[in-house]
Short mmCIF file of N, CA and C (backbone and C1' of nucleotides) in Angstrom, two decimals:
data_model
loop_
_atom_site.label_atom_id
_atom_site.label_comp_id
_atom_site.label_asym_id
_atom_site.label_seq_id
_atom_site.Cartn_x
_atom_site.Cartn_y
_atom_site.Cartn_z
N MET J 1 196.18 -25.58 -46.08
CA MET J 1 195.71 -25.62 -45.05
C MET J 1 196.36 -26.34 -43.66
N ASP J 2 196.94 -26.17 -43.27
CA ASP J 2 197.15 -26.75 -41.99
C ASP J 2 197.12 -28.51 -41.85
N PRO J 3 197.73 -29.26 -42.84
CA PRO J 3 197.62 -30.54 -42.50
C PRO J 3 198.48 -31.08 -41.80
N VAL J 4 198.49 -30.25 -40.26
CA VAL J 4 199.69 -30.62 -39.40
C VAL J 4 199.64 -32.36 -39.08
N GLU J 5 198.38 -32.82 -38.55
CA GLU J 5 198.09 -34.12 -38.43
C GLU J 5 197.65 -34.99 -39.64
N PRO J 6 198.39 -35.61 -40.47
CA PRO J 6 197.47 -36.27 -41.83
C PRO J 6 197.19 -37.58 -40.91
N ASP J 7 197.69 -38.15 -39.85
CA ASP J 7 197.16 -39.00 -39.40
C ASP J 7 197.39 -38.97 -37.75
N ALA J 8 196.93 -38.44 -36.94
CA ALA J 8 196.93 -37.89 -35.62
C ALA J 8 196.51 -39.44 -35.01
N ARG J 9 195.76 -39.68 -35.65
CA ARG J 9 195.22 -41.20 -34.93
C ARG J 9 195.78 -42.22 -34.96
N ALA J 10 196.68 -42.40 -35.88
CA ALA J 10 197.64 -43.26 -36.26
C ALA J 10 198.75 -43.13 -35.13
N ARG J 11 198.89 -42.02 -34.96
CA ARG J 11 199.98 -41.36 -34.20
C ARG J 11 199.55 -41.64 -32.65
N ALA J 12 198.44 -41.56 -32.22
CA ALA J 12 197.90 -41.73 -30.90
C ALA J 12 198.05 -43.24 -30.64
N TRP J 13 197.51 -44.08 -31.61
CA TRP J 13 197.64 -45.43 -31.51
C TRP J 13 199.30 -45.86 -31.43
N GLU J 14 200.31 -45.40 -31.91
CA GLU J 14 201.55 -45.83 -31.97
C GLU J 14 201.96 -45.60 -30.48
N GLU J 15 201.42 -44.18 -29.94
CA GLU J 15 201.71 -44.03 -28.23
C GLU J 15 201.31 -44.82 -27.49
N PHE J 16 200.12 -45.26 -27.92
CA PHE J 16 199.12 -46.38 -26.84
C PHE J 16 200.07 -47.55 -26.97
N VAL J 17 200.72 -48.11 -27.89
CA VAL J 17 201.35 -49.02 -28.04
C VAL J 17 202.53 -49.09 -27.01
N GLU J 18 203.10 -47.89 -27.57
CA GLU J 18 204.74 -47.93 -26.95
C GLU J 18 204.14 -47.76 -25.24
N ALA J 19 203.12 -47.35 -24.99
CA ALA J 19 202.74 -47.09 -23.22
C ALA J 19 202.88 -48.77 -22.89
N VAL J 20 201.75 -49.41 -23.78
CA VAL J 20 201.70 -50.70 -23.54
C VAL J 20 202.89 -51.44 -23.13
N LEU J 21 203.67 -51.66 -24.29
CA LEU J 21 205.05 -52.44 -24.38
C LEU J 21 205.80 -51.69 -22.80
N SER J 22 205.79 -50.62 -22.83
CA SER J 22 206.46 -50.16 -21.54
C SER J 22 206.28 -50.77 -20.29
N CYS J 23 204.71 -50.93 -20.34
CA CYS J 23 204.38 -51.51 -18.98
C CYS J 23 204.47 -52.76 -18.88
N VAL J 24 204.53 -53.38 -19.82
CA VAL J 24 204.93 -54.84 -19.91
C VAL J 24 206.26 -55.15 -19.47
N GLU J 25 207.15 -54.43 -19.89
CA GLU J 25 208.78 -54.19 -19.77
C GLU J 25 208.93 -54.05 -17.98
N GLN J 26 208.10 -53.52 -17.33
CA GLN J 26 208.25 -53.12 -16.30
C GLN J 26 208.06 -54.34 -15.50
N VAL J 27 207.25 -55.21 -15.91
CA VAL J 27 207.03 -56.33 -14.62
C VAL J 27 208.19 -57.40 -14.66
N PRO J 28 208.49 -57.29 -13.55
CA PRO J 28 209.79 -58.10 -12.84
C PRO J 28 209.51 -59.55 -13.06
N PRO J 29 210.11 -60.35 -13.18
CA PRO J 29 210.41 -61.68 -13.24
C PRO J 29 209.39 -62.34 -12.15
N GLY J 30 208.87 -63.50 -12.40
CA GLY J 30 208.11 -64.24 -10.99
C GLY J 30 206.90 -63.41 -10.78
N ARG J 31 206.58 -62.39 -11.33
CA ARG J 31 205.20 -61.51 -11.53
C ARG J 31 204.96 -61.45 -12.77
N VAL J 32 203.47 -60.89 -12.70
CA VAL J 32 202.51 -60.73 -13.92
C VAL J 32 201.43 -59.61 -13.49
N THR J 33 200.96 -59.55 -14.86
CA THR J 33 200.05 -58.30 -15.00
C THR J 33 198.80 -58.81 -15.64
N THR J 34 198.10 -58.13 -15.94
CA THR J 34 196.67 -58.43 -16.44
C THR J 34 196.26 -57.06 -17.71
N TYR J 35 196.02 -57.60 -18.59
CA TYR J 35 195.35 -56.56 -19.97
C TYR J 35 194.82 -55.58 -19.29
N GLY J 36 193.75 -55.97 -18.16
CA GLY J 36 193.30 -54.91 -17.69
C GLY J 36 193.86 -53.83 -16.96
N ALA J 37 194.94 -54.52 -16.50
CA ALA J 37 195.56 -53.53 -15.13
C ALA J 37 196.63 -52.76 -16.18
N ILE J 38 197.07 -52.99 -17.43
CA ILE J 38 197.48 -52.13 -18.41
C ILE J 38 196.86 -51.35 -19.01
N ALA J 39 195.38 -51.54 -19.48
CA ALA J 39 194.78 -50.73 -20.11
C ALA J 39 194.35 -49.58 -19.03
N ASP J 40 194.59 -50.17 -17.78
CA ASP J 40 193.99 -49.40 -16.72
C ASP J 40 195.10 -48.10 -16.58
N ALA J 41 196.27 -48.59 -16.66
CA ALA J 41 197.47 -47.87 -16.17
C ALA J 41 197.78 -46.51 -17.16
N VAL J 42 197.68 -47.31 -18.80
CA VAL J 42 197.60 -46.33 -19.82
C VAL J 42 196.25 -45.33 -19.77
N GLY J 43 195.29 -45.78 -19.13
CA GLY J 43 194.04 -45.02 -19.14
C GLY J 43 193.52 -44.70 -20.42
N ARG J 44 193.72 -45.52 -21.27
CA ARG J 44 192.99 -45.59 -22.61
C ARG J 44 192.60 -46.47 -23.37
N HIS J 45 191.62 -46.45 -23.92
CA HIS J 45 191.05 -47.55 -24.66
C HIS J 45 190.55 -48.85 -23.71
N GLY J 46 190.68 -49.82 -24.33
CA GLY J 46 190.06 -50.84 -23.34
C GLY J 46 191.18 -52.46 -23.38
N PRO J 47 191.19 -53.30 -22.34
CA PRO J 47 191.70 -54.63 -22.32
C PRO J 47 191.96 -55.05 -23.66
N ARG J 48 191.06 -55.15 -24.31
CA ARG J 48 190.92 -56.00 -25.75
C ARG J 48 192.02 -55.01 -26.99
N ARG J 49 192.14 -54.18 -26.67
CA ARG J 49 192.97 -53.44 -27.63
C ARG J 49 194.32 -53.55 -27.12
N VAL J 50 194.55 -53.67 -25.64
CA VAL J 50 196.05 -54.13 -25.29
C VAL J 50 196.45 -55.59 -25.81
N GLY J 51 195.70 -56.41 -25.75
CA GLY J 51 195.57 -57.51 -26.16
C GLY J 51 196.14 -57.43 -27.89
N ASN J 52 195.37 -56.91 -28.43
CA ASN J 52 195.74 -56.54 -30.00
C ASN J 52 196.93 -56.15 -30.27
N VAL J 53 197.51 -55.44 -29.40
CA VAL J 53 198.86 -54.86 -29.34
C VAL J 53 199.98 -55.87 -29.00
N MET J 54 199.65 -56.50 -28.04
CA MET J 54 200.31 -57.70 -27.67
C MET J 54 200.82 -58.72 -29.18
N SER J 55 199.79 -58.70 -29.44
CA SER J 55 199.73 -59.96 -30.72
C SER J 55 200.48 -59.62 -31.82
N ARG J 56 200.66 -57.94 -31.51
CA ARG J 56 201.30 -57.74 -32.83
C ARG J 56 202.80 -57.02 -32.60
N HIS J 57 202.80 -56.41 -31.36
CA HIS J 57 204.15 -56.05 -30.80
C HIS J 57 204.59 -56.76 -29.79
N GLY J 58 203.95 -58.19 -29.35
CA GLY J 58 204.14 -58.77 -27.90
C GLY J 58 205.69 -59.07 -28.06
N GLY J 59 205.90 -59.54 -29.65
CA GLY J 59 207.47 -60.52 -29.80
C GLY J 59 208.39 -59.71 -29.08
N ALA J 60 208.46 -58.34 -28.70
CA ALA J 60 209.27 -57.59 -28.10
C ALA J 60 209.53 -57.28 -27.01
N VAL J 61 208.47 -57.97 -26.02
CA VAL J 61 208.65 -57.98 -24.79
C VAL J 61 208.13 -59.54 -24.14
N PRO J 62 208.49 -59.33 -22.97
CA PRO J 62 207.84 -60.59 -21.99
C PRO J 62 206.51 -60.60 -21.78
N TRP J 63 205.66 -61.08 -22.83
CA TRP J 63 204.51 -61.28 -23.39
C TRP J 63 203.94 -62.38 -22.38
N TRP J 64 204.84 -63.49 -21.89
CA TRP J 64 204.08 -64.26 -20.86
C TRP J 64 204.07 -63.61 -19.55
N ARG J 65 204.73 -62.45 -19.53
CA ARG J 65 204.00 -62.16 -18.03
C ARG J 65 202.87 -61.39 -18.17
N VAL J 66 202.06 -61.34 -18.91
CA VAL J 66 200.61 -60.80 -19.44
C VAL J 66 199.69 -61.73 -19.33
N VAL J 67 198.92 -61.76 -18.31
CA VAL J 67 197.82 -62.91 -18.19
C VAL J 67 196.07 -62.47 -18.03
N ARG J 68 195.60 -63.10 -18.30
CA ARG J 68 193.88 -62.85 -18.23
C ARG J 68 193.71 -62.41 -16.35
N ALA J 69 192.35 -61.70 -16.49
CA ALA J 69 192.01 -61.04 -15.53
C ALA J 69 192.17 -62.13 -14.27
N ASP J 70 191.65 -63.34 -14.65
CA ASP J 70 191.53 -64.55 -13.80
C ASP J 70 192.59 -65.62 -13.44
N GLY J 71 193.66 -64.97 -14.23
CA GLY J 71 195.11 -65.53 -13.91
C GLY J 71 195.61 -66.77 -14.94
N THR J 72 194.24 -66.83 -16.19
CA THR J 72 194.45 -67.71 -17.07
C THR J 72 195.69 -67.08 -17.89
N LEU J 73 196.55 -68.20 -18.25
CA LEU J 73 197.89 -67.78 -19.16
C LEU J 73 196.95 -67.08 -20.89
N PRO J 74 198.17 -66.47 -21.60
CA PRO J 74 197.67 -65.95 -22.77
C PRO J 74 196.71 -66.90 -23.70
N ALA J 75 195.99 -66.72 -24.59
CA ALA J 75 195.60 -67.41 -25.35
C ALA J 75 196.30 -68.41 -26.11
N CYS J 76 197.40 -68.12 -26.41
CA CYS J 76 198.34 -68.47 -27.48
C CYS J 76 199.44 -69.10 -26.88
N HIS J 77 200.16 -70.34 -27.16
CA HIS J 77 201.38 -70.95 -26.33
C HIS J 77 201.31 -70.49 -25.23
N ASP J 78 200.11 -71.29 -24.62
CA ASP J 78 200.05 -71.51 -23.10
C ASP J 78 201.13 -72.04 -22.62
N GLY J 79 201.48 -73.08 -23.61
CA GLY J 79 202.68 -74.06 -22.69
C GLY J 79 203.65 -73.59 -22.64
N GLU J 80 204.16 -72.59 -23.53
CA GLU J 80 205.45 -71.87 -23.75
C GLU J 80 205.31 -70.91 -22.38
N ALA J 81 204.25 -70.06 -22.38
CA ALA J 81 204.44 -69.00 -21.23
C ALA J 81 204.37 -69.87 -19.73
N ARG J 82 204.18 -71.03 -19.91
CA ARG J 82 204.05 -71.96 -18.49
C ARG J 82 205.80 -72.45 -18.14
N GLN J 83 206.21 -72.59 -19.33
CA GLN J 83 207.53 -73.07 -19.03
C GLN J 83 208.36 -71.66 -18.73
N HIS J 84 208.27 -70.53 -19.24
CA HIS J 84 208.56 -68.97 -18.43
C HIS J 84 208.58 -69.16 -17.19
N HIS J 85 207.17 -69.40 -16.65
CA HIS J 85 206.76 -69.02 -15.12
C HIS J 85 207.30 -70.00 -14.50
N LEU J 86 207.31 -71.63 -14.61
CA LEU J 86 208.23 -72.40 -13.88
C LEU J 86 209.53 -72.10 -13.79
N GLU J 87 210.11 -71.19 -14.86
CA GLU J 87 211.61 -70.84 -14.88
C GLU J 87 211.78 -69.93 -13.91
N GLU J 88 210.97 -68.79 -13.86
CA GLU J 88 211.17 -67.74 -13.16
C GLU J 88 210.54 -67.99 -11.83
N GLY J 89 209.64 -68.81 -11.74
CA GLY J 89 209.15 -69.05 -10.03
C GLY J 89 207.78 -68.24 -9.96
N THR J 90 207.32 -68.24 -10.73
CA THR J 90 205.88 -67.37 -10.91
C THR J 90 204.88 -68.54 -10.01
N PRO J 91 204.11 -68.00 -9.06
CA PRO J 91 203.09 -69.05 -8.26
C PRO J 91 202.06 -69.33 -9.32
N LEU J 92 202.07 -70.94 -9.67
CA LEU J 92 201.17 -71.50 -10.67
C LEU J 92 200.35 -72.52 -9.66
N ARG J 93 198.97 -72.05 -9.93
CA ARG J 93 197.90 -73.22 -9.50
C ARG J 93 197.83 -74.40 -9.88
N ARG J 94 197.44 -75.58 -9.41
CA ARG J 94 196.97 -76.54 -10.44
C ARG J 94 196.23 -76.64 -11.27
N SER J 95 195.18 -75.78 -11.11
CA SER J 95 194.49 -75.05 -12.40
C SER J 95 195.13 -74.88 -13.59
N GLY J 96 196.43 -74.74 -13.45
CA GLY J 96 196.77 -74.43 -14.73
C GLY J 96 197.27 -72.65 -14.94
N LYS J 97 196.70 -72.30 -13.76
CA LYS J 97 196.46 -70.75 -13.68
C LYS J 97 197.72 -70.19 -13.09
N VAL J 98 197.62 -68.69 -12.77
CA VAL J 98 198.76 -68.18 -12.09
C VAL J 98 197.81 -67.67 -10.66
N ASP J 99 198.55 -67.70 -9.74
CA ASP J 99 198.30 -67.12 -8.32
C ASP J 99 198.01 -65.75 -8.36
N LEU J 100 197.08 -65.12 -9.33
CA LEU J 100 197.13 -63.76 -9.01
C LEU J 100 197.28 -62.97 -7.90
N PRO J 101 196.56 -63.02 -6.65
CA PRO J 101 197.02 -62.47 -5.73
C PRO J 101 198.33 -62.49 -5.17
N ALA J 102 199.04 -63.32 -5.40
CA ALA J 102 200.65 -63.40 -4.90
C ALA J 102 201.42 -62.94 -6.16
N ALA J 103 201.04 -62.99 -7.45
CA ALA J 103 202.10 -62.62 -8.36
C ALA J 103 201.61 -61.40 -9.12
N PHE J 104 200.27 -60.82 -9.01
CA PHE J 104 199.97 -59.74 -9.51
C PHE J 104 200.91 -58.49 -9.29
N PHE J 105 201.14 -57.75 -10.40
CA PHE J 105 202.05 -56.41 -10.45
C PHE J 105 201.51 -55.21 -11.14
N GLN J 106 201.07 -54.07 -10.72
CA GLN J 106 200.52 -53.13 -11.37
C GLN J 106 201.61 -52.01 -11.85
N PRO J 107 201.92 -52.06 -13.04
CA PRO J 107 202.56 -51.16 -13.85
C PRO J 107 202.21 -50.09 -13.72
N GLU J 108 203.05 -48.82 -14.61
CA GLU J 108 202.38 -47.30 -14.89
C GLU J 108 202.82 -47.35 -15.99
N SER J 109 202.41 -46.17 -16.42
CA SER J 109 202.14 -45.49 -17.98
C SER J 109 203.54 -44.62 -17.91
N GLY J 110 204.09 -44.69 -17.24
CA GLY J 110 205.12 -43.90 -17.32
C GLY J 110 206.00 -44.13 -18.33
N PRO J 111 207.19 -43.31 -18.73
CA PRO J 111 208.08 -43.31 -19.88
C PRO J 111 208.94 -44.51 -19.90
N ALA J 112 208.59 -45.56 -19.37
CA ALA J 112 209.50 -46.46 -19.22
C ALA J 112 210.35 -46.36 -18.05
P DA O 1 181.15 -42.92 -44.18
"O5'" DA O 1 180.75 -44.21 -44.92
"C5'" DA O 1 179.46 -44.35 -45.77
"C4'" DA O 1 178.97 -45.57 -45.71
"C3'" DA O 1 178.48 -46.40 -44.27
"O3'" DA O 1 177.42 -46.98 -44.25
"C1'" DA O 1 180.36 -47.51 -45.39
P DA O 2 177.07 -47.72 -43.07
"O5'" DA O 2 177.54 -48.93 -43.32
"C5'" DA O 2 176.99 -49.68 -44.00
"C4'" DA O 2 177.20 -51.45 -44.24
"C3'" DA O 2 176.81 -51.70 -42.86
"O3'" DA O 2 176.36 -53.02 -42.67
"C1'" DA O 2 179.19 -52.23 -43.34
P DC O 3 175.91 -53.90 -41.49
"O5'" DC O 3 177.13 -55.00 -41.62
"C5'" DC O 3 177.64 -56.04 -42.67
"C4'" DC O 3 178.23 -56.58 -42.71
"C3'" DC O 3 177.83 -57.51 -40.75
"O3'" DC O 3 178.17 -58.78 -41.20
"C1'" DC O 3 180.35 -56.32 -41.29
P DC O 4 178.29 -59.66 -39.76
"O5'" DC O 4 180.01 -59.92 -39.78
"C5'" DC O 4 180.81 -60.40 -40.78
"C4'" DC O 4 181.97 -60.76 -40.28
"C3'" DC O 4 182.13 -61.71 -38.92
"O3'" DC O 4 182.86 -62.53 -39.00
"C1'" DC O 4 183.13 -59.62 -38.73
P DT O 5 183.17 -63.53 -37.76
"O5'" DT O 5 184.95 -63.35 -37.12
"C5'" DT O 5 185.72 -63.08 -37.94
"C4'" DT O 5 186.79 -62.23 -37.56
"C3'" DT O 5 187.13 -62.93 -36.13
"O3'" DT O 5 188.75 -63.68 -35.72
"C1'" DT O 5 187.16 -60.75 -35.81
P DG O 6 188.99 -64.29 -34.62
"O5'" DG O 6 189.62 -62.93 -33.97
"C5'" DG O 6 190.95 -62.31 -34.32
"C4'" DG O 6 191.24 -61.51 -33.45
"C3'" DG O 6 191.45 -61.96 -31.68
"O3'" DG O 6 192.45 -61.43 -31.05
"C1'" DG O 6 189.83 -60.22 -32.03
P DA O 7 193.45 -62.97 -31.07
"O5'" DA O 7 194.07 -62.25 -29.37
"C5'" DA O 7 194.94 -63.33 -29.10
"C4'" DA O 7 195.07 -63.06 -27.57
"C3'" DA O 7 194.44 -61.82 -26.97
"O3'" DA O 7 194.13 -62.15 -25.82
"C1'" DA O 7 196.80 -62.35 -26.45
P DC O 8 192.65 -62.77 -25.18
"O5'" DC O 8 192.23 -60.99 -24.74
"C5'" DC O 8 192.89 -60.10 -23.87
"C4'" DC O 8 192.12 -59.59 -22.96
"C3'" DC O 8 191.69 -59.80 -21.46
"O3'" DC O 8 191.74 -59.17 -20.62
"C1'" DC O 8 189.79 -59.25 -22.93
P DA O 9 191.31 -59.55 -19.39
"O5'" DA O 9 190.14 -59.35 -18.91
"C5'" DA O 9 189.77 -57.41 -19.02
"C4'" DA O 9 188.56 -57.12 -18.56
"C3'" DA O 9 188.00 -57.88 -17.07
"O3'" DA O 9 187.30 -57.17 -16.21
"C1'" DA O 9 186.47 -58.57 -19.10
P DG O 10 186.97 -57.70 -14.76
"O5'" DG O 10 185.15 -57.78 -14.81
"C5'" DG O 10 184.61 -56.95 -15.24
"C4'" DG O 10 183.26 -57.12 -15.87
"C3'" DG O 10 182.42 -58.02 -14.24
"O3'" DG O 10 181.26 -57.55 -14.08
"C1'" DG O 10 182.39 -59.17 -16.54
P DC O 11 180.39 -57.95 -12.73
"O5'" DC O 11 179.30 -58.90 -13.64
"C5'" DC O 11 178.76 -58.34 -14.70
"C4'" DC O 11 177.56 -59.11 -15.18
"C3'" DC O 11 176.59 -60.06 -14.05
"O3'" DC O 11 175.50 -60.18 -14.16
"C1'" DC O 11 178.03 -61.42 -15.81
P DC O 12 174.53 -60.93 -13.34
"O5'" DC O 12 174.31 -62.22 -14.33
"C5'" DC O 12 174.03 -61.86 -15.47
"C4'" DC O 12 173.40 -63.08 -15.96
"C3'" DC O 12 172.56 -64.31 -15.23
"O3'" DC O 12 171.60 -64.53 -15.78
"C1'" DC O 12 174.71 -65.04 -15.94
P DG O 13 170.48 -65.77 -14.73
"O5'" DG O 13 171.06 -67.18 -15.56
"C5'" DG O 13 170.97 -67.18 -17.07
"C4'" DG O 13 171.31 -69.09 -17.41
"C3'" DG O 13 170.72 -69.87 -16.13
"O3'" DG O 13 169.93 -71.10 -17.07
"C1'" DG O 13 172.86 -70.05 -16.23
P DA N 1 187.02 -72.47 -7.90
"O5'" DA N 1 186.05 -73.44 -8.67
"C5'" DA N 1 186.33 -75.02 -8.48
"C4'" DA N 1 185.95 -75.68 -10.21
"C3'" DA N 1 186.25 -74.95 -11.37
"O3'" DA N 1 186.85 -75.93 -12.33
"C1'" DA N 1 184.16 -74.70 -11.27
P DC N 2 187.38 -75.30 -13.61
"O5'" DC N 2 185.92 -75.10 -14.58
"C5'" DC N 2 184.97 -76.27 -14.64
"C4'" DC N 2 184.14 -76.09 -15.92
"C3'" DC N 2 184.93 -75.48 -17.11
"O3'" DC N 2 184.54 -76.29 -18.43
"C1'" DC N 2 182.87 -74.29 -16.49
P DG N 3 184.92 -75.59 -19.96
"O5'" DG N 3 183.09 -74.73 -20.57
"C5'" DG N 3 181.95 -75.65 -20.02
"C4'" DG N 3 181.13 -74.83 -20.71
"C3'" DG N 3 181.78 -74.47 -22.21
"O3'" DG N 3 180.61 -74.58 -23.14
"C1'" DG N 3 180.62 -72.57 -20.60
P DG N 4 180.85 -73.43 -24.55
"O5'" DG N 4 179.76 -72.29 -24.10
"C5'" DG N 4 178.32 -72.56 -23.74
"C4'" DG N 4 177.71 -70.87 -23.58
"C3'" DG N 4 177.94 -70.50 -24.94
"O3'" DG N 4 176.32 -70.10 -25.56
"C1'" DG N 4 178.20 -69.34 -22.97
P DC N 5 176.70 -68.66 -26.53
"O5'" DC N 5 176.24 -67.31 -25.67
"C5'" DC N 5 175.18 -67.22 -25.00
"C4'" DC N 5 174.98 -65.81 -24.61
"C3'" DC N 5 175.25 -64.59 -25.97
"O3'" DC N 5 174.10 -63.96 -25.86
"C1'" DC N 5 176.71 -64.20 -23.94
P DT N 6 174.23 -62.41 -26.88
"O5'" DT N 6 174.82 -61.58 -25.83
"C5'" DT N 6 174.47 -61.03 -24.43
"C4'" DT N 6 174.89 -59.76 -24.01
"C3'" DT N 6 174.95 -58.68 -25.30
"O3'" DT N 6 174.85 -57.48 -24.26
"C1'" DT N 6 177.40 -59.35 -24.32
P DG N 7 175.09 -55.99 -25.29
"O5'" DG N 7 176.49 -55.44 -24.62
"C5'" DG N 7 176.67 -55.56 -23.69
"C4'" DG N 7 177.88 -54.98 -23.15
"C3'" DG N 7 177.97 -53.52 -24.01
"O3'" DG N 7 178.49 -52.31 -23.47
"C1'" DG N 7 180.03 -55.09 -24.01
P DC N 8 178.95 -50.95 -24.11
"O5'" DC N 8 180.51 -51.53 -24.62
"C5'" DC N 8 181.53 -51.45 -23.58
"C4'" DC N 8 182.74 -50.89 -24.08
"C3'" DC N 8 182.81 -49.87 -25.16
"O3'" DC N 8 183.95 -48.72 -25.08
"C1'" DC N 8 183.72 -51.84 -26.02
P DC N 9 183.81 -47.73 -25.86
"O5'" DC N 9 185.10 -48.14 -27.25
"C5'" DC N 9 186.12 -48.57 -26.12
"C4'" DC N 9 187.61 -48.81 -27.69
"C3'" DC N 9 187.37 -48.27 -28.99
"O3'" DC N 9 188.37 -47.58 -29.39
"C1'" DC N 9 186.73 -50.20 -29.72
P DA N 10 188.53 -46.40 -30.43
"O5'" DA N 10 189.51 -47.35 -31.49
"C5'" DA N 10 190.83 -47.87 -30.65
"C4'" DA N 10 191.16 -48.82 -31.84
"C3'" DA N 10 191.30 -48.39 -33.48
"O3'" DA N 10 192.45 -49.08 -33.84
"C1'" DA N 10 190.14 -50.39 -33.18
P DG N 11 192.98 -48.91 -35.27
"O5'" DG N 11 192.95 -50.04 -35.95
"C5'" DG N 11 193.64 -51.21 -35.28
"C4'" DG N 11 193.70 -52.38 -36.22
"C3'" DG N 11 193.85 -51.97 -37.67
"O3'" DG N 11 194.68 -53.09 -38.05
"C1'" DG N 11 191.89 -52.95 -37.46
P DG N 12 194.96 -53.04 -39.75
"O5'" DG N 12 194.39 -53.99 -40.47
"C5'" DG N 12 193.95 -55.75 -39.50
"C4'" DG N 12 193.19 -56.42 -40.35
"C3'" DG N 12 193.37 -56.13 -41.99
"O3'" DG N 12 193.40 -57.64 -42.62
"C1'" DG N 12 191.27 -55.92 -41.61
P DT N 13 193.48 -57.67 -44.23
"O5'" DT N 13 191.86 -58.05 -44.77
"C5'" DT N 13 191.28 -58.96 -43.85
"C4'" DT N 13 189.93 -59.25 -44.83
"C3'" DT N 13 189.91 -58.96 -46.41
"O3'" DT N 13 189.50 -60.08 -46.95
"C1'" DT N 13 188.52 -57.46 -45.49
#
DNA sequence: AACCTGACAGCCG
DNA sequence: ACGGCTGCCAGGT
């Protein structure tokens, strides 16, 4: 019978992952984007799923350029991310957060 | 099949 | 400004 898609769901998820990673790579140095922005760009799932993808495949992209909606650095290795931002000249606030209005970048779900 | 966890986001106190 | 709770969706145990 036409078991054309033994795991169409897994495939869809893989596609989602590719789209997310693509968006992160689009973010230029000195700029940052948010999980919600990526989720919005991809137009599927939610920001939480984006975070999940990053934790698994984030090692292949500039993960430090992805921050929370309020400018808070990633939940892990915030010190590591801080170092990268200081080096790239990302507008940081005394609060230890990123100045989103100044550094926010909206990627697209394009094919990279 | 059920329950818990999770690189989040938004609202409330 | 900060901490806590809830909502959403998929994965892992």
